[in-house]
Amino acid sequence: MRHMAEKLASCVAAAITMSVFSGPAQTADYYLSNKPGSGSGTKDDPLSLADLPKPDNKPVRPLTVLQPGDTLWVQGW
């Protein structure tokens, strides 16, 4: 559980960092839930734990899709 929380914190920190250095832009809502597999980030097909950063720090879907000003909604566990 701690490892999952660290991954989520890393993803959220990256999103916050991106939003601090942004100018006016179109924004979007993305969703993350505790589900197997991968998703597109919509409310009906949320991103999943599989989409969060791995220990190798390779770019993952949330960090390549999220733009400054976007909102990442974390659906309840």
mmCIF file of N, CA, C and O in Angstrom:
data_model
loop_
_atom_site.group_PDB
_atom_site.id
_atom_site.type_symbol
_atom_site.label_atom_id
_atom_site.label_comp_id
_atom_site.label_asym_id
_atom_site.label_seq_id
_atom_site.Cartn_x
_atom_site.Cartn_y
_atom_site.Cartn_z
ATOM 1 N N MET A 1 0.818 -1.181 0.000
ATOM 2 C CA MET A 1 0.000 0.000 0.000
ATOM 3 C C MET A 1 0.870 1.256 0.000
ATOM 4 O O MET A 1 0.551 2.218 -0.653
ATOM 5 N N ARG A 2 1.980 1.215 0.740
ATOM 6 C CA ARG A 2 2.856 2.381 0.812
ATOM 7 C C ARG A 2 3.457 2.684 -0.549
ATOM 8 O O ARG A 2 3.569 3.838 -0.942
ATOM 9 N N HIS A 3 3.856 1.635 -1.277
ATOM 10 C CA HIS A 3 4.445 1.805 -2.605
ATOM 11 C C HIS A 3 3.441 2.481 -3.535
ATOM 12 O O HIS A 3 3.800 3.369 -4.302
ATOM 13 N N MET A 4 2.176 2.079 -3.465
ATOM 14 C CA MET A 4 1.126 2.669 -4.285
ATOM 15 C C MET A 4 0.958 4.149 -3.943
ATOM 16 O O MET A 4 0.828 4.990 -4.819
ATOM 17 N N ALA A 5 0.980 4.478 -2.669
ATOM 18 C CA ALA A 5 0.839 5.867 -2.238
ATOM 19 C C ALA A 5 2.014 6.706 -2.718
ATOM 20 O O ALA A 5 1.832 7.861 -3.114
ATOM 21 N N GLU A 6 3.212 6.146 -2.714
ATOM 22 C CA GLU A 6 4.383 6.866 -3.204
ATOM 23 C C GLU A 6 4.275 7.130 -4.703
ATOM 24 O O GLU A 6 4.624 8.213 -5.177
ATOM 25 N N LYS A 7 3.782 6.163 -5.464
ATOM 26 C CA LYS A 7 3.587 6.349 -6.897
ATOM 27 C C LYS A 7 2.575 7.467 -7.157
ATOM 28 O O LYS A 7 2.782 8.327 -7.996
ATOM 29 N N LEU A 8 1.475 7.426 -6.430
ATOM 30 C CA LEU A 8 0.438 8.438 -6.598
ATOM 31 C C LEU A 8 0.981 9.812 -6.234
ATOM 32 O O LEU A 8 0.755 10.779 -6.949
ATOM 33 N N ALA A 9 1.723 9.907 -5.146
ATOM 34 C CA ALA A 9 2.290 11.186 -4.722
ATOM 35 C C ALA A 9 3.245 11.732 -5.778
ATOM 36 O O ALA A 9 3.257 12.930 -6.063
ATOM 37 N N SER A 10 4.030 10.855 -6.389
ATOM 38 C CA SER A 10 4.957 11.271 -7.435
ATOM 39 C C SER A 10 4.208 11.825 -8.640
ATOM 40 O O SER A 10 4.575 12.854 -9.197
ATOM 41 N N CYS A 11 3.151 11.161 -9.041
ATOM 42 C CA CYS A 11 2.345 11.593 -10.180
ATOM 43 C C CYS A 11 1.675 12.927 -9.891
ATOM 44 O O CYS A 11 1.678 13.837 -10.719
ATOM 45 N N VAL A 12 1.102 13.070 -8.712
ATOM 46 C CA VAL A 12 0.426 14.302 -8.330
ATOM 47 C C VAL A 12 1.435 15.445 -8.237
ATOM 48 O O VAL A 12 1.174 16.555 -8.694
ATOM 49 N N ALA A 13 2.607 15.181 -7.688
ATOM 50 C CA ALA A 13 3.640 16.216 -7.586
ATOM 51 C C ALA A 13 4.057 16.708 -8.970
ATOM 52 O O ALA A 13 4.243 17.906 -9.184
ATOM 53 N N ALA A 14 4.173 15.799 -9.909
ATOM 54 C CA ALA A 14 4.530 16.190 -11.273
ATOM 55 C C ALA A 14 3.434 17.046 -11.894
ATOM 56 O O ALA A 14 3.716 18.044 -12.559
ATOM 57 N N ALA A 15 2.188 16.689 -11.663
ATOM 58 C CA ALA A 15 1.073 17.470 -12.199
ATOM 59 C C ALA A 15 1.042 18.866 -11.581
ATOM 60 O O ALA A 15 0.793 19.855 -12.273
ATOM 61 N N ILE A 16 1.302 18.958 -10.295
ATOM 62 C CA ILE A 16 1.310 20.260 -9.624
ATOM 63 C C ILE A 16 2.468 21.102 -10.156
ATOM 64 O O ILE A 16 2.304 22.288 -10.432
ATOM 65 N N THR A 17 3.621 20.499 -10.324
ATOM 66 C CA THR A 17 4.777 21.215 -10.843
ATOM 67 C C THR A 17 4.482 21.766 -12.225
ATOM 68 O O THR A 17 4.799 22.912 -12.529
ATOM 69 N N MET A 18 3.851 20.960 -13.074
ATOM 70 C CA MET A 18 3.517 21.417 -14.418
ATOM 71 C C MET A 18 2.553 22.590 -14.362
ATOM 72 O O MET A 18 2.657 23.526 -15.137
ATOM 73 N N SER A 19 1.597 22.567 -13.440
ATOM 74 C CA SER A 19 0.599 23.629 -13.388
ATOM 75 C C SER A 19 1.176 24.933 -12.856
ATOM 76 O O SER A 19 0.701 26.007 -13.197
ATOM 77 N N VAL A 20 2.226 24.879 -12.048
ATOM 78 C CA VAL A 20 2.835 26.088 -11.501
ATOM 79 C C VAL A 20 3.509 26.893 -12.602
ATOM 80 O O VAL A 20 3.506 28.113 -12.574
ATOM 81 N N PHE A 21 4.080 26.230 -13.584
ATOM 82 C CA PHE A 21 4.826 26.899 -14.637
ATOM 83 C C PHE A 21 4.018 27.048 -15.923
ATOM 84 O O PHE A 21 4.574 27.089 -17.000
ATOM 85 N N SER A 22 2.721 27.153 -15.806
ATOM 86 C CA SER A 22 1.883 27.197 -16.997
ATOM 87 C C SER A 22 1.305 28.585 -17.235
ATOM 88 O O SER A 22 1.228 29.407 -16.346
ATOM 89 N N GLY A 23 0.895 28.802 -18.447
ATOM 90 C CA GLY A 23 0.153 29.993 -18.807
ATOM 91 C C GLY A 23 -1.272 29.578 -19.100
ATOM 92 O O GLY A 23 -1.670 28.449 -18.852
ATOM 93 N N PRO A 24 -2.076 30.506 -19.628
ATOM 94 C CA PRO A 24 -3.460 30.151 -19.946
ATOM 95 C C PRO A 24 -3.505 29.057 -21.020
ATOM 96 O O PRO A 24 -2.768 29.094 -21.983
ATOM 97 N N ALA A 25 -4.339 28.075 -20.803
ATOM 98 C CA ALA A 25 -4.457 26.961 -21.740
ATOM 99 C C ALA A 25 -5.795 26.267 -21.544
ATOM 100 O O ALA A 25 -6.465 26.470 -20.541
ATOM 101 N N GLN A 26 -6.151 25.443 -22.512
ATOM 102 C CA GLN A 26 -7.324 24.598 -22.367
ATOM 103 C C GLN A 26 -7.015 23.567 -21.289
ATOM 104 O O GLN A 26 -5.898 23.070 -21.205
ATOM 105 N N THR A 27 -7.992 23.260 -20.479
ATOM 106 C CA THR A 27 -7.774 22.264 -19.440
ATOM 107 C C THR A 27 -8.672 21.060 -19.676
ATOM 108 O O THR A 27 -9.679 21.152 -20.370
ATOM 109 N N ALA A 28 -8.284 19.954 -19.084
ATOM 110 C CA ALA A 28 -9.055 18.713 -19.217
ATOM 111 C C ALA A 28 -9.084 18.008 -17.874
ATOM 112 O O ALA A 28 -8.246 18.247 -17.012
ATOM 113 N N ASP A 29 -10.046 17.145 -17.712
ATOM 114 C CA ASP A 29 -10.150 16.306 -16.525
ATOM 115 C C ASP A 29 -9.748 14.880 -16.898
ATOM 116 O O ASP A 29 -10.184 14.351 -17.924
ATOM 117 N N TYR A 30 -8.916 14.296 -16.068
ATOM 118 C CA TYR A 30 -8.525 12.900 -16.221
ATOM 119 C C TYR A 30 -8.844 12.180 -14.919
ATOM 120 O O TYR A 30 -8.891 12.789 -13.865
ATOM 121 N N TYR A 31 -9.047 10.890 -15.015
ATOM 122 C CA TYR A 31 -9.455 10.094 -13.856
ATOM 123 C C TYR A 31 -8.493 8.937 -13.657
ATOM 124 O O TYR A 31 -7.968 8.375 -14.616
ATOM 125 N N LEU A 32 -8.276 8.589 -12.383
ATOM 126 C CA LEU A 32 -7.406 7.485 -11.993
ATOM 127 C C LEU A 32 -8.161 6.641 -10.980
ATOM 128 O O LEU A 32 -8.806 7.187 -10.074
ATOM 129 N N SER A 33 -8.128 5.336 -11.145
ATOM 130 C CA SER A 33 -8.795 4.466 -10.178
ATOM 131 C C SER A 33 -7.946 3.218 -9.934
ATOM 132 O O SER A 33 -7.000 2.942 -10.665
ATOM 133 N N ASN A 34 -8.328 2.493 -8.899
ATOM 134 C CA ASN A 34 -7.649 1.249 -8.556
ATOM 135 C C ASN A 34 -8.316 0.129 -9.344
ATOM 136 O O ASN A 34 -9.249 -0.501 -8.880
ATOM 137 N N LYS A 35 -7.836 -0.080 -10.560
ATOM 138 C CA LYS A 35 -8.398 -1.120 -11.420
ATOM 139 C C LYS A 35 -7.264 -1.817 -12.141
ATOM 140 O O LYS A 35 -6.173 -1.254 -12.264
ATOM 141 N N PRO A 36 -7.482 -3.024 -12.613
ATOM 142 C CA PRO A 36 -6.439 -3.709 -13.362
ATOM 143 C C PRO A 36 -6.308 -3.125 -14.772
ATOM 144 O O PRO A 36 -7.217 -2.462 -15.265
ATOM 145 N N GLY A 37 -5.188 -3.359 -15.385
ATOM 146 C CA GLY A 37 -4.994 -2.925 -16.759
ATOM 147 C C GLY A 37 -4.709 -1.443 -16.874
ATOM 148 O O GLY A 37 -4.307 -0.798 -15.930
ATOM 149 N N SER A 38 -4.922 -0.931 -18.068
ATOM 150 C CA SER A 38 -4.651 0.466 -18.364
ATOM 151 C C SER A 38 -5.915 1.106 -18.909
ATOM 152 O O SER A 38 -6.783 0.425 -19.431
ATOM 153 N N GLY A 39 -6.013 2.416 -18.785
ATOM 154 C CA GLY A 39 -7.194 3.104 -19.284
ATOM 155 C C GLY A 39 -6.821 4.348 -20.055
ATOM 156 O O GLY A 39 -5.657 4.736 -20.134
ATOM 157 N N SER A 40 -7.838 5.008 -20.599
ATOM 158 C CA SER A 40 -7.605 6.204 -21.405
ATOM 159 C C SER A 40 -7.639 7.486 -20.575
ATOM 160 O O SER A 40 -7.268 8.540 -21.065
ATOM 161 N N GLY A 41 -8.110 7.400 -19.330
ATOM 162 C CA GLY A 41 -8.149 8.571 -18.470
ATOM 163 C C GLY A 41 -9.506 9.238 -18.378
ATOM 164 O O GLY A 41 -9.666 10.211 -17.657
ATOM 165 N N THR A 42 -10.504 8.702 -19.093
ATOM 166 C CA THR A 42 -11.850 9.257 -19.009
ATOM 167 C C THR A 42 -12.543 8.724 -17.759
ATOM 168 O O THR A 42 -12.070 7.773 -17.130
ATOM 169 N N LYS A 43 -13.671 9.323 -17.417
ATOM 170 C CA LYS A 43 -14.413 8.867 -16.241
ATOM 171 C C LYS A 43 -14.869 7.413 -16.419
ATOM 172 O O LYS A 43 -14.856 6.630 -15.477
ATOM 173 N N ASP A 44 -15.276 7.046 -17.646
ATOM 174 C CA ASP A 44 -15.736 5.684 -17.913
ATOM 175 C C ASP A 44 -14.586 4.686 -18.100
ATOM 176 O O ASP A 44 -14.781 3.487 -17.975
ATOM 177 N N ASP A 45 -13.403 5.169 -18.440
ATOM 178 C CA ASP A 45 -12.235 4.307 -18.645
ATOM 179 C C ASP A 45 -11.023 4.982 -18.005
ATOM 180 O O ASP A 45 -10.134 5.483 -18.694
ATOM 181 N N PRO A 46 -10.995 5.025 -16.651
ATOM 182 C CA PRO A 46 -9.935 5.769 -15.964
ATOM 183 C C PRO A 46 -8.552 5.147 -16.132
ATOM 184 O O PRO A 46 -8.421 3.966 -16.445
ATOM 185 N N LEU A 47 -7.543 5.993 -15.944
ATOM 186 C CA LEU A 47 -6.186 5.483 -15.831
ATOM 187 C C LEU A 47 -6.155 4.552 -14.634
ATOM 188 O O LEU A 47 -7.017 4.630 -13.766
ATOM 189 N N SER A 48 -5.153 3.693 -14.565
ATOM 190 C CA SER A 48 -5.104 2.737 -13.455
ATOM 191 C C SER A 48 -3.738 2.765 -12.783
ATOM 192 O O SER A 48 -2.834 3.486 -13.201
ATOM 193 N N LEU A 49 -3.597 1.949 -11.767
ATOM 194 C CA LEU A 49 -2.318 1.854 -11.073
ATOM 195 C C LEU A 49 -1.214 1.432 -12.030
ATOM 196 O O LEU A 49 -0.058 1.816 -11.866
ATOM 197 N N ALA A 50 -1.549 0.658 -13.048
ATOM 198 C CA ALA A 50 -0.561 0.237 -14.036
ATOM 199 C C ALA A 50 -0.014 1.425 -14.824
ATOM 200 O O ALA A 50 1.059 1.348 -15.404
ATOM 201 N N ASP A 51 -0.762 2.537 -14.831
ATOM 202 C CA ASP A 51 -0.336 3.729 -15.564
ATOM 203 C C ASP A 51 0.545 4.667 -14.747
ATOM 204 O O ASP A 51 1.027 5.667 -15.265
ATOM 205 N N LEU A 52 0.756 4.376 -13.470
ATOM 206 C CA LEU A 52 1.559 5.246 -12.616
ATOM 207 C C LEU A 52 3.045 4.999 -12.832
ATOM 208 O O LEU A 52 3.436 3.958 -13.350
ATOM 209 N N PRO A 53 3.889 5.950 -12.435
ATOM 210 C CA PRO A 53 5.340 5.795 -12.638
ATOM 211 C C PRO A 53 5.890 4.522 -11.996
ATOM 212 O O PRO A 53 5.455 4.116 -10.927
ATOM 213 N N LYS A 54 6.842 3.928 -12.680
ATOM 214 C CA LYS A 54 7.522 2.725 -12.207
ATOM 215 C C LYS A 54 8.877 3.137 -11.622
ATOM 216 O O LYS A 54 9.333 4.255 -11.836
ATOM 217 N N PRO A 55 9.548 2.238 -10.907
ATOM 218 C CA PRO A 55 10.855 2.572 -10.337
ATOM 219 C C PRO A 55 11.901 2.985 -11.383
ATOM 220 O O PRO A 55 12.839 3.687 -11.073
ATOM 221 N N ASP A 56 11.736 2.566 -12.649
ATOM 222 C CA ASP A 56 12.723 2.914 -13.682
ATOM 223 C C ASP A 56 12.568 4.350 -14.197
ATOM 224 O O ASP A 56 13.353 4.815 -15.010
ATOM 225 N N ASN A 57 11.514 5.064 -13.741
ATOM 226 C CA ASN A 57 11.273 6.471 -14.088
ATOM 227 C C ASN A 57 11.060 6.725 -15.574
ATOM 228 O O ASN A 57 11.249 7.833 -16.044
ATOM 229 N N LYS A 58 10.657 5.698 -16.328
ATOM 230 C CA LYS A 58 10.309 5.924 -17.730
ATOM 231 C C LYS A 58 8.998 6.695 -17.788
ATOM 232 O O LYS A 58 8.142 6.537 -16.921
ATOM 233 N N PRO A 59 8.810 7.539 -18.808
ATOM 234 C CA PRO A 59 7.546 8.277 -18.918
ATOM 235 C C PRO A 59 6.355 7.320 -18.989
ATOM 236 O O PRO A 59 6.412 6.296 -19.656
ATOM 237 N N VAL A 60 5.311 7.662 -18.276
ATOM 238 C CA VAL A 60 4.097 6.854 -18.267
ATOM 239 C C VAL A 60 2.932 7.711 -18.719
ATOM 240 O O VAL A 60 3.007 8.936 -18.752
ATOM 241 N N ARG A 61 1.832 7.074 -19.078
ATOM 242 C CA ARG A 61 0.693 7.767 -19.677
ATOM 243 C C ARG A 61 0.253 9.029 -18.924
ATOM 244 O O ARG A 61 0.118 10.069 -19.553
ATOM 245 N N PRO A 62 0.012 8.997 -17.616
ATOM 246 C CA PRO A 62 -0.451 10.223 -16.966
ATOM 247 C C PRO A 62 0.516 11.385 -17.125
ATOM 248 O O PRO A 62 0.097 12.525 -17.279
ATOM 249 N N LEU A 63 1.802 11.113 -17.120
ATOM 250 C CA LEU A 63 2.771 12.197 -17.221
ATOM 251 C C LEU A 63 2.972 12.664 -18.653
ATOM 252 O O LEU A 63 3.540 13.725 -18.884
ATOM 253 N N THR A 64 2.527 11.902 -19.637
ATOM 254 C CA THR A 64 2.617 12.342 -21.021
ATOM 255 C C THR A 64 1.308 12.964 -21.495
ATOM 256 O O THR A 64 1.300 13.728 -22.440
ATOM 257 N N VAL A 65 0.200 12.653 -20.836
ATOM 258 C CA VAL A 65 -1.118 13.176 -21.227
ATOM 259 C C VAL A 65 -1.458 14.451 -20.476
ATOM 260 O O VAL A 65 -1.965 15.399 -21.061
ATOM 261 N N LEU A 66 -1.182 14.484 -19.180
ATOM 262 C CA LEU A 66 -1.533 15.646 -18.363
ATOM 263 C C LEU A 66 -0.770 16.881 -18.825
ATOM 264 O O LEU A 66 0.423 16.831 -19.092
ATOM 265 N N GLN A 67 -1.492 17.976 -18.916
ATOM 266 C CA GLN A 67 -0.912 19.253 -19.293
ATOM 267 C C GLN A 67 -1.127 20.240 -18.155
ATOM 268 O O GLN A 67 -1.992 20.033 -17.295
ATOM 269 N N PRO A 68 -0.367 21.320 -18.122
ATOM 270 C CA PRO A 68 -0.578 22.318 -17.077
ATOM 271 C C PRO A 68 -2.038 22.765 -17.033
ATOM 272 O O PRO A 68 -2.647 23.037 -18.068
ATOM 273 N N GLY A 69 -2.585 22.790 -15.842
ATOM 274 C CA GLY A 69 -3.979 23.190 -15.653
ATOM 275 C C GLY A 69 -4.964 22.040 -15.659
ATOM 276 O O GLY A 69 -6.101 22.198 -15.244
ATOM 277 N N ASP A 70 -4.560 20.868 -16.157
ATOM 278 C CA ASP A 70 -5.448 19.707 -16.144
ATOM 279 C C ASP A 70 -5.676 19.246 -14.703
ATOM 280 O O ASP A 70 -4.867 19.523 -13.821
ATOM 281 N N THR A 71 -6.771 18.540 -14.504
ATOM 282 C CA THR A 71 -7.090 17.994 -13.187
ATOM 283 C C THR A 71 -7.055 16.479 -13.256
ATOM 284 O O THR A 71 -7.640 15.882 -14.156
ATOM 285 N N LEU A 72 -6.346 15.860 -12.317
ATOM 286 C CA LEU A 72 -6.326 14.404 -12.193
ATOM 287 C C LEU A 72 -7.200 14.039 -10.996
ATOM 288 O O LEU A 72 -6.856 14.337 -9.870
ATOM 289 N N TRP A 73 -8.348 13.454 -11.273
ATOM 290 C CA TRP A 73 -9.272 13.025 -10.226
ATOM 291 C C TRP A 73 -8.916 11.619 -9.813
ATOM 292 O O TRP A 73 -8.783 10.740 -10.647
ATOM 293 N N VAL A 74 -8.751 11.404 -8.517
ATOM 294 C CA VAL A 74 -8.441 10.075 -7.994
ATOM 295 C C VAL A 74 -9.735 9.503 -7.441
ATOM 296 O O VAL A 74 -10.292 10.023 -6.474
ATOM 297 N N GLN A 75 -10.229 8.455 -8.095
ATOM 298 C CA GLN A 75 -11.477 7.830 -7.658
ATOM 299 C C GLN A 75 -11.201 6.967 -6.442
ATOM 300 O O GLN A 75 -10.149 6.341 -6.337
ATOM 301 N N GLY A 76 -12.153 6.951 -5.489
ATOM 302 C CA GLY A 76 -11.986 6.276 -4.194
ATOM 303 C C GLY A 76 -11.558 4.829 -4.283
ATOM 304 O O GLY A 76 -11.919 4.101 -5.191
ATOM 305 N N TRP A 77 -10.751 4.468 -3.296
ATOM 306 C CA TRP A 77 -10.296 3.085 -3.172
ATOM 307 C C TRP A 77 -11.113 2.425 -2.133
ATOM 308 O O TRP A 77 -11.195 2.582 -1.048
#
